[in-house]
Coordinates of C-alpha atoms in Angstrom, one line a residue:
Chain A
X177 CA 200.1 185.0 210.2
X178 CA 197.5 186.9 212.1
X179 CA 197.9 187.8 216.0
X180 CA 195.2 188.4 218.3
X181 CA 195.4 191.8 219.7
X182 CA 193.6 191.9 223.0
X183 CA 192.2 195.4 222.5
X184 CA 191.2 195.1 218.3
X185 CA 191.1 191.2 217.7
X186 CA 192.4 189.0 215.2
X187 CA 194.8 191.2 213.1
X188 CA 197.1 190.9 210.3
X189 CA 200.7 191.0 211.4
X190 CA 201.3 193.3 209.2
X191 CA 199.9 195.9 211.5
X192 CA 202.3 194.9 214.2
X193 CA 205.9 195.6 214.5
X194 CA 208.2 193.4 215.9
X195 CA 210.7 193.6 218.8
X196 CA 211.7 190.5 219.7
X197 CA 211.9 188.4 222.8
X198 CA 210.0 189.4 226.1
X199 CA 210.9 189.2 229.5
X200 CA 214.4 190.6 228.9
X201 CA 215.3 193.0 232.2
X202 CA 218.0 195.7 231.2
X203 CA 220.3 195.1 233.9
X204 CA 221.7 198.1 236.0
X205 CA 224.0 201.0 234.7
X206 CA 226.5 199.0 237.0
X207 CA 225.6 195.6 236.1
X208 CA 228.9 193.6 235.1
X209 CA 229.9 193.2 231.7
X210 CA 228.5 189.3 231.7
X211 CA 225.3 191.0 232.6
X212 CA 224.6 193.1 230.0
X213 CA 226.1 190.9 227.5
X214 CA 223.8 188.5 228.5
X215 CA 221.2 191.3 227.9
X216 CA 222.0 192.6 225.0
X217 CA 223.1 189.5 222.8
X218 CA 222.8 186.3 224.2
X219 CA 219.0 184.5 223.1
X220 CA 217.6 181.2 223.9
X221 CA 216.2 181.2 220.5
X222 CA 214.7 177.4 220.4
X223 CA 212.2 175.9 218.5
X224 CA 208.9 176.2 220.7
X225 CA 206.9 178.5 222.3
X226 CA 208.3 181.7 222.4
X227 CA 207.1 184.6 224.3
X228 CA 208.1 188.2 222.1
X229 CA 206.8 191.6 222.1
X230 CA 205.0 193.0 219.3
X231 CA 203.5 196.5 218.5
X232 CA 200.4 197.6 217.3
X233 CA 201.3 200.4 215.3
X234 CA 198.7 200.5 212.8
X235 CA 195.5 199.8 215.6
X236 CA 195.6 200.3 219.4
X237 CA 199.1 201.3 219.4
X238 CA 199.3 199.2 222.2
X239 CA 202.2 196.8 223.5
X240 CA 201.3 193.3 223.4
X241 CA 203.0 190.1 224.5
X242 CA 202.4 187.0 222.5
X243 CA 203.5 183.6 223.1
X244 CA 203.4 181.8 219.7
X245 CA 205.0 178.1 218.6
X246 CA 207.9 180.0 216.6
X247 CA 207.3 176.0 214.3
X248 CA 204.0 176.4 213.1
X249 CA 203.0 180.4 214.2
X250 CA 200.4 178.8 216.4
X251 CA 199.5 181.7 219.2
X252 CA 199.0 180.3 222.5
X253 CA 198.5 183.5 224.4
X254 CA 198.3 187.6 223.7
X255 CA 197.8 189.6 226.3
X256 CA 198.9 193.6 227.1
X257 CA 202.6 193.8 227.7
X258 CA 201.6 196.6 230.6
X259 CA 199.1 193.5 232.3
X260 CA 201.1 192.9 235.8
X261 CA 201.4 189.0 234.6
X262 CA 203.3 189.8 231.1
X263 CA 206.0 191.5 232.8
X264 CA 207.3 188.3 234.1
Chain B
X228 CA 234.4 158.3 188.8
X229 CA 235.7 161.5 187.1
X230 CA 233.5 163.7 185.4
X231 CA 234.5 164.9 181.7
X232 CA 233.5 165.6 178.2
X233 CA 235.1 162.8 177.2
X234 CA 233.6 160.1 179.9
X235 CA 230.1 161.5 178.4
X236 CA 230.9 160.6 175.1
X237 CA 232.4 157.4 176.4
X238 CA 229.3 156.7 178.3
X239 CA 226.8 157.8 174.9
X240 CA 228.3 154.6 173.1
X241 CA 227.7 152.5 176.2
X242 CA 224.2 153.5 176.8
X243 CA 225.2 155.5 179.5
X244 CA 225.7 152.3 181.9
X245 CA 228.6 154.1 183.4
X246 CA 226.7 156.4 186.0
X247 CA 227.5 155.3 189.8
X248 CA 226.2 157.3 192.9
X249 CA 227.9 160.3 193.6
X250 CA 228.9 159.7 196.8
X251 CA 228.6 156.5 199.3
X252 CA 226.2 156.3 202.2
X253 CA 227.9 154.2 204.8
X254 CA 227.2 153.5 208.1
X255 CA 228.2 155.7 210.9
X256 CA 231.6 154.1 212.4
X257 CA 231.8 154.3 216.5
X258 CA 234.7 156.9 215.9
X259 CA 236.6 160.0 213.7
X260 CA 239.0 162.3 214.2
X261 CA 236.9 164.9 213.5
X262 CA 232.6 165.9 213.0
X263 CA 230.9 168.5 211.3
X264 CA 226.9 168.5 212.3
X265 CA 225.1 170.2 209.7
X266 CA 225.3 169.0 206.2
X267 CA 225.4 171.9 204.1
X268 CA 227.2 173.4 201.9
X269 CA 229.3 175.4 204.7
X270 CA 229.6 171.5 207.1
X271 CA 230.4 170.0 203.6
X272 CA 232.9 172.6 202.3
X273 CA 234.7 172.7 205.5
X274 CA 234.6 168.6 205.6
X275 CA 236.3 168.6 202.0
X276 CA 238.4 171.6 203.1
X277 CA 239.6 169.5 205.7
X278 CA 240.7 166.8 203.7
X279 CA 242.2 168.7 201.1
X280 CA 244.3 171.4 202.8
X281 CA 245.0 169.5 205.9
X282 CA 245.0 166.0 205.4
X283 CA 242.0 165.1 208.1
X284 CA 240.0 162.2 206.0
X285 CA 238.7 160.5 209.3
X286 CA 235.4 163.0 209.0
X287 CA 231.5 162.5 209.1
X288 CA 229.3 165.1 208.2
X289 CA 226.2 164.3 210.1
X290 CA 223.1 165.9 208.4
X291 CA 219.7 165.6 210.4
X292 CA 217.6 164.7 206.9
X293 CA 219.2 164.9 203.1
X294 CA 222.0 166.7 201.6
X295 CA 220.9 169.8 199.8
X296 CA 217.7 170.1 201.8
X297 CA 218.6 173.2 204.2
X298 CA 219.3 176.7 203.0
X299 CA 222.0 175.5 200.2
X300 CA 219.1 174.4 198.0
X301 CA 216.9 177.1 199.0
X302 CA 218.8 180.6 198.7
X303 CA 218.8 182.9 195.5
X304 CA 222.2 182.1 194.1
X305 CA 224.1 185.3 194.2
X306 CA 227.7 185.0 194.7
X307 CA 229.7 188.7 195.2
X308 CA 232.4 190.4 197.8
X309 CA 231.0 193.7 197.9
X310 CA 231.5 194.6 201.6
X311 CA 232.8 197.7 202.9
X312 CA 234.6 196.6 206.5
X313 CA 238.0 195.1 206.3
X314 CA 237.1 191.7 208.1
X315 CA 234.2 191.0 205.5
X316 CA 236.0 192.8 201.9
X317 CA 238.8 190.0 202.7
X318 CA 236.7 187.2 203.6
X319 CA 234.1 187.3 200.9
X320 CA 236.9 188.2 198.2
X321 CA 239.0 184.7 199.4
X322 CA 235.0 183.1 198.6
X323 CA 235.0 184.6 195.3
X324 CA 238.3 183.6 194.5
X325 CA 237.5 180.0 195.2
X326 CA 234.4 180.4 193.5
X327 CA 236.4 181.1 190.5
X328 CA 238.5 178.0 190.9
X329 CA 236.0 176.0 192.0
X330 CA 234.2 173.5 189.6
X331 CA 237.8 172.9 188.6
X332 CA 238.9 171.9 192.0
X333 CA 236.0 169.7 193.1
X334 CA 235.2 168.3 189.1
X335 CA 231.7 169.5 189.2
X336 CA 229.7 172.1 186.6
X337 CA 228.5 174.3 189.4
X338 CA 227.9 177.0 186.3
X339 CA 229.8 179.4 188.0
X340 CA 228.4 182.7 186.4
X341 CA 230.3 185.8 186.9
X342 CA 227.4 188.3 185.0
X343 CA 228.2 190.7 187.5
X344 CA 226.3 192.1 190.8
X345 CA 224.8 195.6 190.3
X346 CA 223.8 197.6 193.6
X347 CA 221.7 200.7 191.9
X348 CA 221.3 204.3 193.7
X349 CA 218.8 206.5 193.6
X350 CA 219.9 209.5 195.9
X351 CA 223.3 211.8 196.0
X352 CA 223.5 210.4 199.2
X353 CA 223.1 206.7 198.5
X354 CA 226.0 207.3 195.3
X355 CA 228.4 208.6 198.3
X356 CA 227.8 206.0 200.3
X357 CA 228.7 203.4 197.2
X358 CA 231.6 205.3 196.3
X359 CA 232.9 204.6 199.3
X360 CA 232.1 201.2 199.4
X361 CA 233.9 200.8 196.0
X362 CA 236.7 202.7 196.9
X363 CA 236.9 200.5 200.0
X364 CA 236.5 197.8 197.6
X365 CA 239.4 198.4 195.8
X366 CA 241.9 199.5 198.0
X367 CA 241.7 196.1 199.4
X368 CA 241.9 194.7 195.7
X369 CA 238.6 193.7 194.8
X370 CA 236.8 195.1 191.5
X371 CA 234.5 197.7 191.6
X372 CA 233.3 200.3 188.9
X373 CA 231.0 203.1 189.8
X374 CA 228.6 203.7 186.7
X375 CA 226.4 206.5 186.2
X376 CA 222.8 206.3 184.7
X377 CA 223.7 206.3 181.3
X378 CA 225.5 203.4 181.9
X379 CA 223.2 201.9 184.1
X380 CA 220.7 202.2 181.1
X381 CA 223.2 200.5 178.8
X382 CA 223.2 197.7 181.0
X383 CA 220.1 196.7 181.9
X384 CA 217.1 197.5 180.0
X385 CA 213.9 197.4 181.4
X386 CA 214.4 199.1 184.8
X387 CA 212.3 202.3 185.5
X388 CA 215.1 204.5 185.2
X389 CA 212.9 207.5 185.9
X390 CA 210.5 206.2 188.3
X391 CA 208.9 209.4 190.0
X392 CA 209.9 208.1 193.5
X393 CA 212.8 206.5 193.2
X394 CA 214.9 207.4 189.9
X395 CA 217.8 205.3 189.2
X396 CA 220.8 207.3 189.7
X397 CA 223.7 205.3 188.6
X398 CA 224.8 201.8 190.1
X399 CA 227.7 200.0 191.7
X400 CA 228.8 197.1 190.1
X401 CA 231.0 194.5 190.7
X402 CA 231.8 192.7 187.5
X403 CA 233.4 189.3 188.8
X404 CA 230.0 188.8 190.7
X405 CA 226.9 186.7 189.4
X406 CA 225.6 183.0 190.3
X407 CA 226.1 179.6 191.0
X408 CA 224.1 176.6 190.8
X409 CA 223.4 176.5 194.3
X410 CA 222.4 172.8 194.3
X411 CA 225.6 171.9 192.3
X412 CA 227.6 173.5 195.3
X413 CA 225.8 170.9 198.0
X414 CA 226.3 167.9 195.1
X415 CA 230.1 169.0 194.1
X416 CA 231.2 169.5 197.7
X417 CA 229.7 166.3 199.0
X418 CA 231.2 163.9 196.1
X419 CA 234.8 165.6 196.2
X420 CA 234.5 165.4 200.2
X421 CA 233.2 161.8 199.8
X422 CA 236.6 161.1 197.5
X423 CA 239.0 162.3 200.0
X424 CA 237.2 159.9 202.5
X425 CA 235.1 161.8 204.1
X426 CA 231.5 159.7 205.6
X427 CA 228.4 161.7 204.8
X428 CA 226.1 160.1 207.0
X429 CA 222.3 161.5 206.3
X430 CA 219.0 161.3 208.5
X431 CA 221.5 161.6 211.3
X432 CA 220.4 164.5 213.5
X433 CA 222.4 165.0 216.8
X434 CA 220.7 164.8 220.1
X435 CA 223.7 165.4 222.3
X436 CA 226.6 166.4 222.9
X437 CA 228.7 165.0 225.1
X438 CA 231.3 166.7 226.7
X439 CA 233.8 165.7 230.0
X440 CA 236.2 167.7 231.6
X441 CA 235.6 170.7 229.8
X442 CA 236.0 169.3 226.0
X443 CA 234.1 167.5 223.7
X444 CA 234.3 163.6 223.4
X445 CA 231.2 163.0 220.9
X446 CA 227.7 163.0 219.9
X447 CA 224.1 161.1 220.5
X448 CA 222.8 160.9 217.3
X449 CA 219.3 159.3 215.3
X450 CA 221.9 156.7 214.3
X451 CA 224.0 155.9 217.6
X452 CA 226.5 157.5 219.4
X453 CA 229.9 159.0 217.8
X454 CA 232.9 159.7 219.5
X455 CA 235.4 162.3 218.1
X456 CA 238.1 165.3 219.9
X457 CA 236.7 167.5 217.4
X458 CA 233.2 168.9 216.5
X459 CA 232.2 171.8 214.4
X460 CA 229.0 172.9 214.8
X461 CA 227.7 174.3 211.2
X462 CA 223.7 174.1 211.7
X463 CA 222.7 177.7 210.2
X464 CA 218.8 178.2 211.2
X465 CA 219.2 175.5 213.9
X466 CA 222.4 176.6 215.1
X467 CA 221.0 177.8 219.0
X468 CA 219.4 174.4 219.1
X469 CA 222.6 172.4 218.1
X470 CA 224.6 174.2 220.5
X471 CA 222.2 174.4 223.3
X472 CA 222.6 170.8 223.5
X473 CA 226.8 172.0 224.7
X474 CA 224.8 174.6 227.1
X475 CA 225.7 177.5 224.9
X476 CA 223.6 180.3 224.3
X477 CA 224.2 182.4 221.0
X478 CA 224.1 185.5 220.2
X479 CA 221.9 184.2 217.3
X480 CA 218.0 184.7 216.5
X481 CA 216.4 182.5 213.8
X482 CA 214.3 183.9 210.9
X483 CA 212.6 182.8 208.0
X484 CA 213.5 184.1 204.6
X485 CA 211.7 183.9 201.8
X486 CA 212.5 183.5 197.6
X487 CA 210.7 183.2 194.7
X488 CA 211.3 182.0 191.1
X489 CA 208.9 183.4 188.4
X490 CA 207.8 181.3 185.4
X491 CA 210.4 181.0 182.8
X492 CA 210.4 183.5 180.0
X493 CA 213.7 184.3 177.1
X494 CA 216.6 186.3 178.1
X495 CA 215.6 189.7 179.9
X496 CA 218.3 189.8 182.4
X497 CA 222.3 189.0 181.9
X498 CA 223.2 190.4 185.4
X499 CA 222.5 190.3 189.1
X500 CA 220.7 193.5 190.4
X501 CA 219.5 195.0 193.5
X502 CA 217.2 198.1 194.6
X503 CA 218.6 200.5 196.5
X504 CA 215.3 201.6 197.5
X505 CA 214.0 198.9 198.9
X506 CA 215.6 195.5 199.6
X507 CA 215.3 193.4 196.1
X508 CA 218.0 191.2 194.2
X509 CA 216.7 189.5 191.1
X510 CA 218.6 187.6 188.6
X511 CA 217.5 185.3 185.9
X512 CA 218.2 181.6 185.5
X513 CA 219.4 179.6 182.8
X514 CA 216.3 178.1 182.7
X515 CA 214.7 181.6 181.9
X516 CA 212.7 182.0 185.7
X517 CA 213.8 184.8 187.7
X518 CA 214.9 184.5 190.6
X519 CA 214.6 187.3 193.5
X520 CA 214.0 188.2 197.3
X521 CA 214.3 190.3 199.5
X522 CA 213.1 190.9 203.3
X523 CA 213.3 188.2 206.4
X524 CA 209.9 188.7 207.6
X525 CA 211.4 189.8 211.1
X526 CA 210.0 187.9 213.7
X527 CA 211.7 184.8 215.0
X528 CA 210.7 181.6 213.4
X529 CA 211.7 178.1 212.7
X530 CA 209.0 177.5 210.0
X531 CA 210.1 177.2 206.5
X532 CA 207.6 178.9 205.1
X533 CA 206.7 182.8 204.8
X534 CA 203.9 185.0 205.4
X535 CA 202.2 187.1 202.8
X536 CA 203.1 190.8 203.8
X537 CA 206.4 190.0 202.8
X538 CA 205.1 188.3 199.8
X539 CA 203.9 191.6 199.0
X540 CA 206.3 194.0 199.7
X541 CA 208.3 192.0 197.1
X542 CA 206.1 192.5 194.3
X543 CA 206.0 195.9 194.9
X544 CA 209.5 196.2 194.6
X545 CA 209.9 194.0 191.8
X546 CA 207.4 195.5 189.7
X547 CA 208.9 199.5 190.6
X548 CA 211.9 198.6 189.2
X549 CA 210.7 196.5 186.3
X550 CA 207.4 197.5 184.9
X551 CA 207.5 194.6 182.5
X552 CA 207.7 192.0 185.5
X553 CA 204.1 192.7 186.0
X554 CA 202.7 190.1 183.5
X555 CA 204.8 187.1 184.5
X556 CA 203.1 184.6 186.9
X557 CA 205.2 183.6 190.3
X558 CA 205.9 180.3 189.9
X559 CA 207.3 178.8 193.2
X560 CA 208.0 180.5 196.6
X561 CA 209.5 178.8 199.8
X562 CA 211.5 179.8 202.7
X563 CA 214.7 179.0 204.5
X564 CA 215.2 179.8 208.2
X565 CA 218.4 181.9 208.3
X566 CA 220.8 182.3 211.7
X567 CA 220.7 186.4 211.9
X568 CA 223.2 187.0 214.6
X569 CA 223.4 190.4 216.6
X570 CA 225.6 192.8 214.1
X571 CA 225.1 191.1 210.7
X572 CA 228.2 189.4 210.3
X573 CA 229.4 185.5 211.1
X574 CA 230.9 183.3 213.6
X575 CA 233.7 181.3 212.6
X576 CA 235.6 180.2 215.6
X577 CA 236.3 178.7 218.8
X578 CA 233.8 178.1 221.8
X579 CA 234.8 178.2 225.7
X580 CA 234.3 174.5 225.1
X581 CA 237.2 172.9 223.9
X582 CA 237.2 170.9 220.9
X583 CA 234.1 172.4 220.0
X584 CA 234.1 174.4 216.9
X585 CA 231.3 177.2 215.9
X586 CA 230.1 178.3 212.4
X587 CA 226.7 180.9 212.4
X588 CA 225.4 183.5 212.0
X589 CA 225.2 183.9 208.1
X590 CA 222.1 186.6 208.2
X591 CA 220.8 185.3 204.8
X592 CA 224.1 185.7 203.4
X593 CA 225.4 182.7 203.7
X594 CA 225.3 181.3 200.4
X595 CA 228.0 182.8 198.7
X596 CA 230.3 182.5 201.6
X597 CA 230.2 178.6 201.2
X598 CA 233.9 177.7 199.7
X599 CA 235.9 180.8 202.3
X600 CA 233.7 179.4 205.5
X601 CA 234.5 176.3 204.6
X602 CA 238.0 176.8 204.1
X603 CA 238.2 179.3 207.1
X604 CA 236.2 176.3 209.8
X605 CA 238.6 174.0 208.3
X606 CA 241.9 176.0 209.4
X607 CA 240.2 176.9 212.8
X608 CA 239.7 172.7 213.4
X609 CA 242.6 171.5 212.1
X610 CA 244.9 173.8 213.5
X611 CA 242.4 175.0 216.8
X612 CA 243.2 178.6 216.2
X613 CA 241.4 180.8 213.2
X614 CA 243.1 181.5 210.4
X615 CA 243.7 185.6 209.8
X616 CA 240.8 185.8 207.2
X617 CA 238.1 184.9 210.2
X618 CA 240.3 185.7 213.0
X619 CA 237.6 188.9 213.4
X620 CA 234.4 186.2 213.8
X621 CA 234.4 185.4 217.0
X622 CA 231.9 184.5 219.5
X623 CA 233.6 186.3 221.8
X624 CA 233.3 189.8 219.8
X625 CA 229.6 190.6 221.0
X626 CA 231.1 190.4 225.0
X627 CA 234.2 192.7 224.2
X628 CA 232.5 195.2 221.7
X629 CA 234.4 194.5 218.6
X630 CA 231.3 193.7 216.2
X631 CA 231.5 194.0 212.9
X632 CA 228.5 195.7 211.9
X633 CA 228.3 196.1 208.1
X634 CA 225.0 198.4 208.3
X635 CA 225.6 199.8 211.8
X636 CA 222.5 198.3 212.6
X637 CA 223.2 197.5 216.2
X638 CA 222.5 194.3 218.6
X639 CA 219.0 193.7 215.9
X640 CA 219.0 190.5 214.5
X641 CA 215.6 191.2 212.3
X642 CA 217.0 194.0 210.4
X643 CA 220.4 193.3 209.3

């Protein structure tokens, strides 16, 4: 599998390290226990597109947010994780 | 039809015109008692379970495409009980003590091979840390010998004992460890389940789960819909999507694991063993191959395939700690998509659904817990409460804390 870094290009993934999925807010130091449950453990984890944050450790060192078809490791979409738009 | 020595010879002077099917394929009724949705050899185990040790025969086991395609035909054999936390040492020794009893119990040659699981160390540190697994180990009445690197040496010929980087220091073993035939386990488990009565109903995935009032009244399947009180849920790498259809959301991320079988060569290896460097497990077949793996590749995936950095870090392993495995060929790789849940360990329990039953969260060990999970999910269905030996696998253990974290690894599915 090869990702598409927006800052180096078309990679090897073995550059990158994972971190898993993106788009999860760590809820307040006062959040209820359901909260950060939900936070901490719970994952959609279903087969489709799925939007995750990888690192590029061995390149830009940069945080990018992928969305790839976790079926066939199609990439839809990279772009920086710091880009206003991936922190949704 | 019962399996023997003698019914071979029987069937060698009759042309062998005695072979039926080893289990029916029937159509799905409107109604059981009881479904397991997931076919493999933890659904299967628990379905023959059930019918053994509680007397529940009205059971389907619905399996989305054929028996022994999923991660029961696809794993790297190993069978052991070699954990150091109370909850798993006591689960995993009840699996090994089915194991042992096994083939005997369902009439099926799994080939059961107890040639013994050894965990090498290369570090003072790393020998601590197994002592006090062993001594865990035994306290809790499972074998375990600490040998040094002499011993180690005995052993197993071959391994770089005095690899500059890595130097084999010694090794825990546990001798009632080894292999099994893993697709003997899927075969054996469906034709003793089929015996007792059990329906194993094949290219019949669920598409819903229907539930009223707060408990479970059946499924929408490929082949019609199925009403039953009870469901258990035992769908490994698919088990968010099968329980997502009950609006559930697991603490469970899916990952593809990879094994590989070299070409077949003549006895090199009697024993199971595993680097304590790096994360490799090799054993060798009757057929002569080897057999090893090691890493998920660590990012969510549903394909059942792998990609090639892992491939790689594989070979590296395999060839520090066996020089010699350099000239053999890699004969067949392929991947399995494994449930990794949040501390490492299972679920075997109940759901805030009632009725509904859930079994995950195997982290590419799933294999050699087949006969205990199956014997565990069949107490927790029959009965609706878990038996003592998963009473620690809850769902519920990620909300209240009380994770059982073999590696201490934390809430990261992609490293356990």
């Amino acid at each position: 599998m090869r990702l598409p870094c927006p800052c180096c290009g078309v990679r090897g993934n073995e550059e990158f390290t994972y971190l898993g999925p993106a788009g999860l807010v760590r809820p307040a130091p006062d959040a209820t226990e359901d909260a950060w449950h939900a936070f901490m453990h719970e994952r959609e984890n279903l087969a489709g597109n799925h939007r995750e944050l990888w690192w590029h450790g061995q390149g830009c060192r940069a945080w990018i947010v992928v969305t790839r078809d976790v079926r066939t490791h199609r990439i839809e979409h990279a772009e920086l994780a710091r880009d206003p738009e991936a922190a949704r | 039809m019962r399996y023997s020595a003698l019914a071979l010879l029987r069937g060698a002077l009759t042309g062998q015109r005695h072979w039926t099917p080893a289990w029916r394929d029937p159509e799905p009724k409107p109604a059981y008692d009881t479904l397991i949705v997931g076919g493999g050899g933890h659904g299967l185990a628990t379905a023959y379970y059930l019918a053994k040790e509680h007397g529940i025969t009205n059971v389907a086991v619905l399996e989305k495409s054929h028996i022994g395609s999923g991660n029961v035909g696809r794993n790297t054999t190993i069978i052991r009980s070699n954990y150091l936390l109370p909850a798993n040492t006591h689960f995993y020794e009840k699996s090994l003590q089915l194991w042992e009893g096994l083939e005997q119990d369902i009439n099926f040659n799994a080939m059961v091979s107890q040639r013994g699981v050894l965990n090498l160390y290369h570090s003072d540190a790393q020998r601590d840390a197994y002592a006090r697994r062993g001594n865990a180990m035994r306290l809790a009445g499972v074998d375990a010998e600490l040998l040094d690197a002499a011993a180690v040496r005995a052993m197993v010929p071959g391994l770089d004992m005095d690899n500059a980087r890595f130097p084999v220091k010694g090794g825990l073993l546990q001798r009632r460890g080894g292999t099994v035939r893993h697709d003997a386990v899927a075969w054996g488990y469906a034709r003793a389940a089929d015996q007792r009565g059990v329906d194993i109903l094949q290219n019949c995935e669920v598409t819903g789960i229907d539930i009223a009032q707060g408990r479970v009244v059946g499924v929408q399947t490929a082949r019609g819909p199925i009403r039953a009180r009870r469901i258990g849920l035992a769908a490994a790498g698919n088990s968010s999507r099968v329980a997502a259809l009950a609006g559930l959301r697991l603490p469970i991320e899916s990952h593809v694991l990879q094994a590989f079988v070299s070409e077949g060569v003549k006895p090199v290896l009697d024993t199971v063993v595993t680097f304590g460097a790096g994360h490799f497990y090799v054993s060798q077949s009757d057929k002569g191959g080897l057999v090893f793996g090691g890493d998920i590749d660590g990012f969510n995936s549903y394909a059942q395939r792998g990609s090639l950095p892992v491939v790689h870090d594989v070979m590296e392993s395999a060839v520090a700690l066996f020089p010699a495995f350099s000239r053999l060929r890699v004969l067949r790789q392929w991947g399995g998509v494994m449930d990794m849940s949040m501390d490492g360990s299972p679920i075997i329990g109940t759901t805030p659904i009632a009725g509904l039953f859930l079994n995950c969260g195997w982290c590419y060990g799933g294999f050699k817990a087949t006969p205990a999970s199956g014997w565990c999910f069949a107490h927790t269905i029959a009965t609706g409460a878990p038996h003592p030996l998963n009473a620690a696998f809850t769902l519920d253990r990620f909300r209240t804390g009380a994770v059982i974290d073999e590696k201490g690894a934390g809430a990261t599915p992609n490293l356990h």
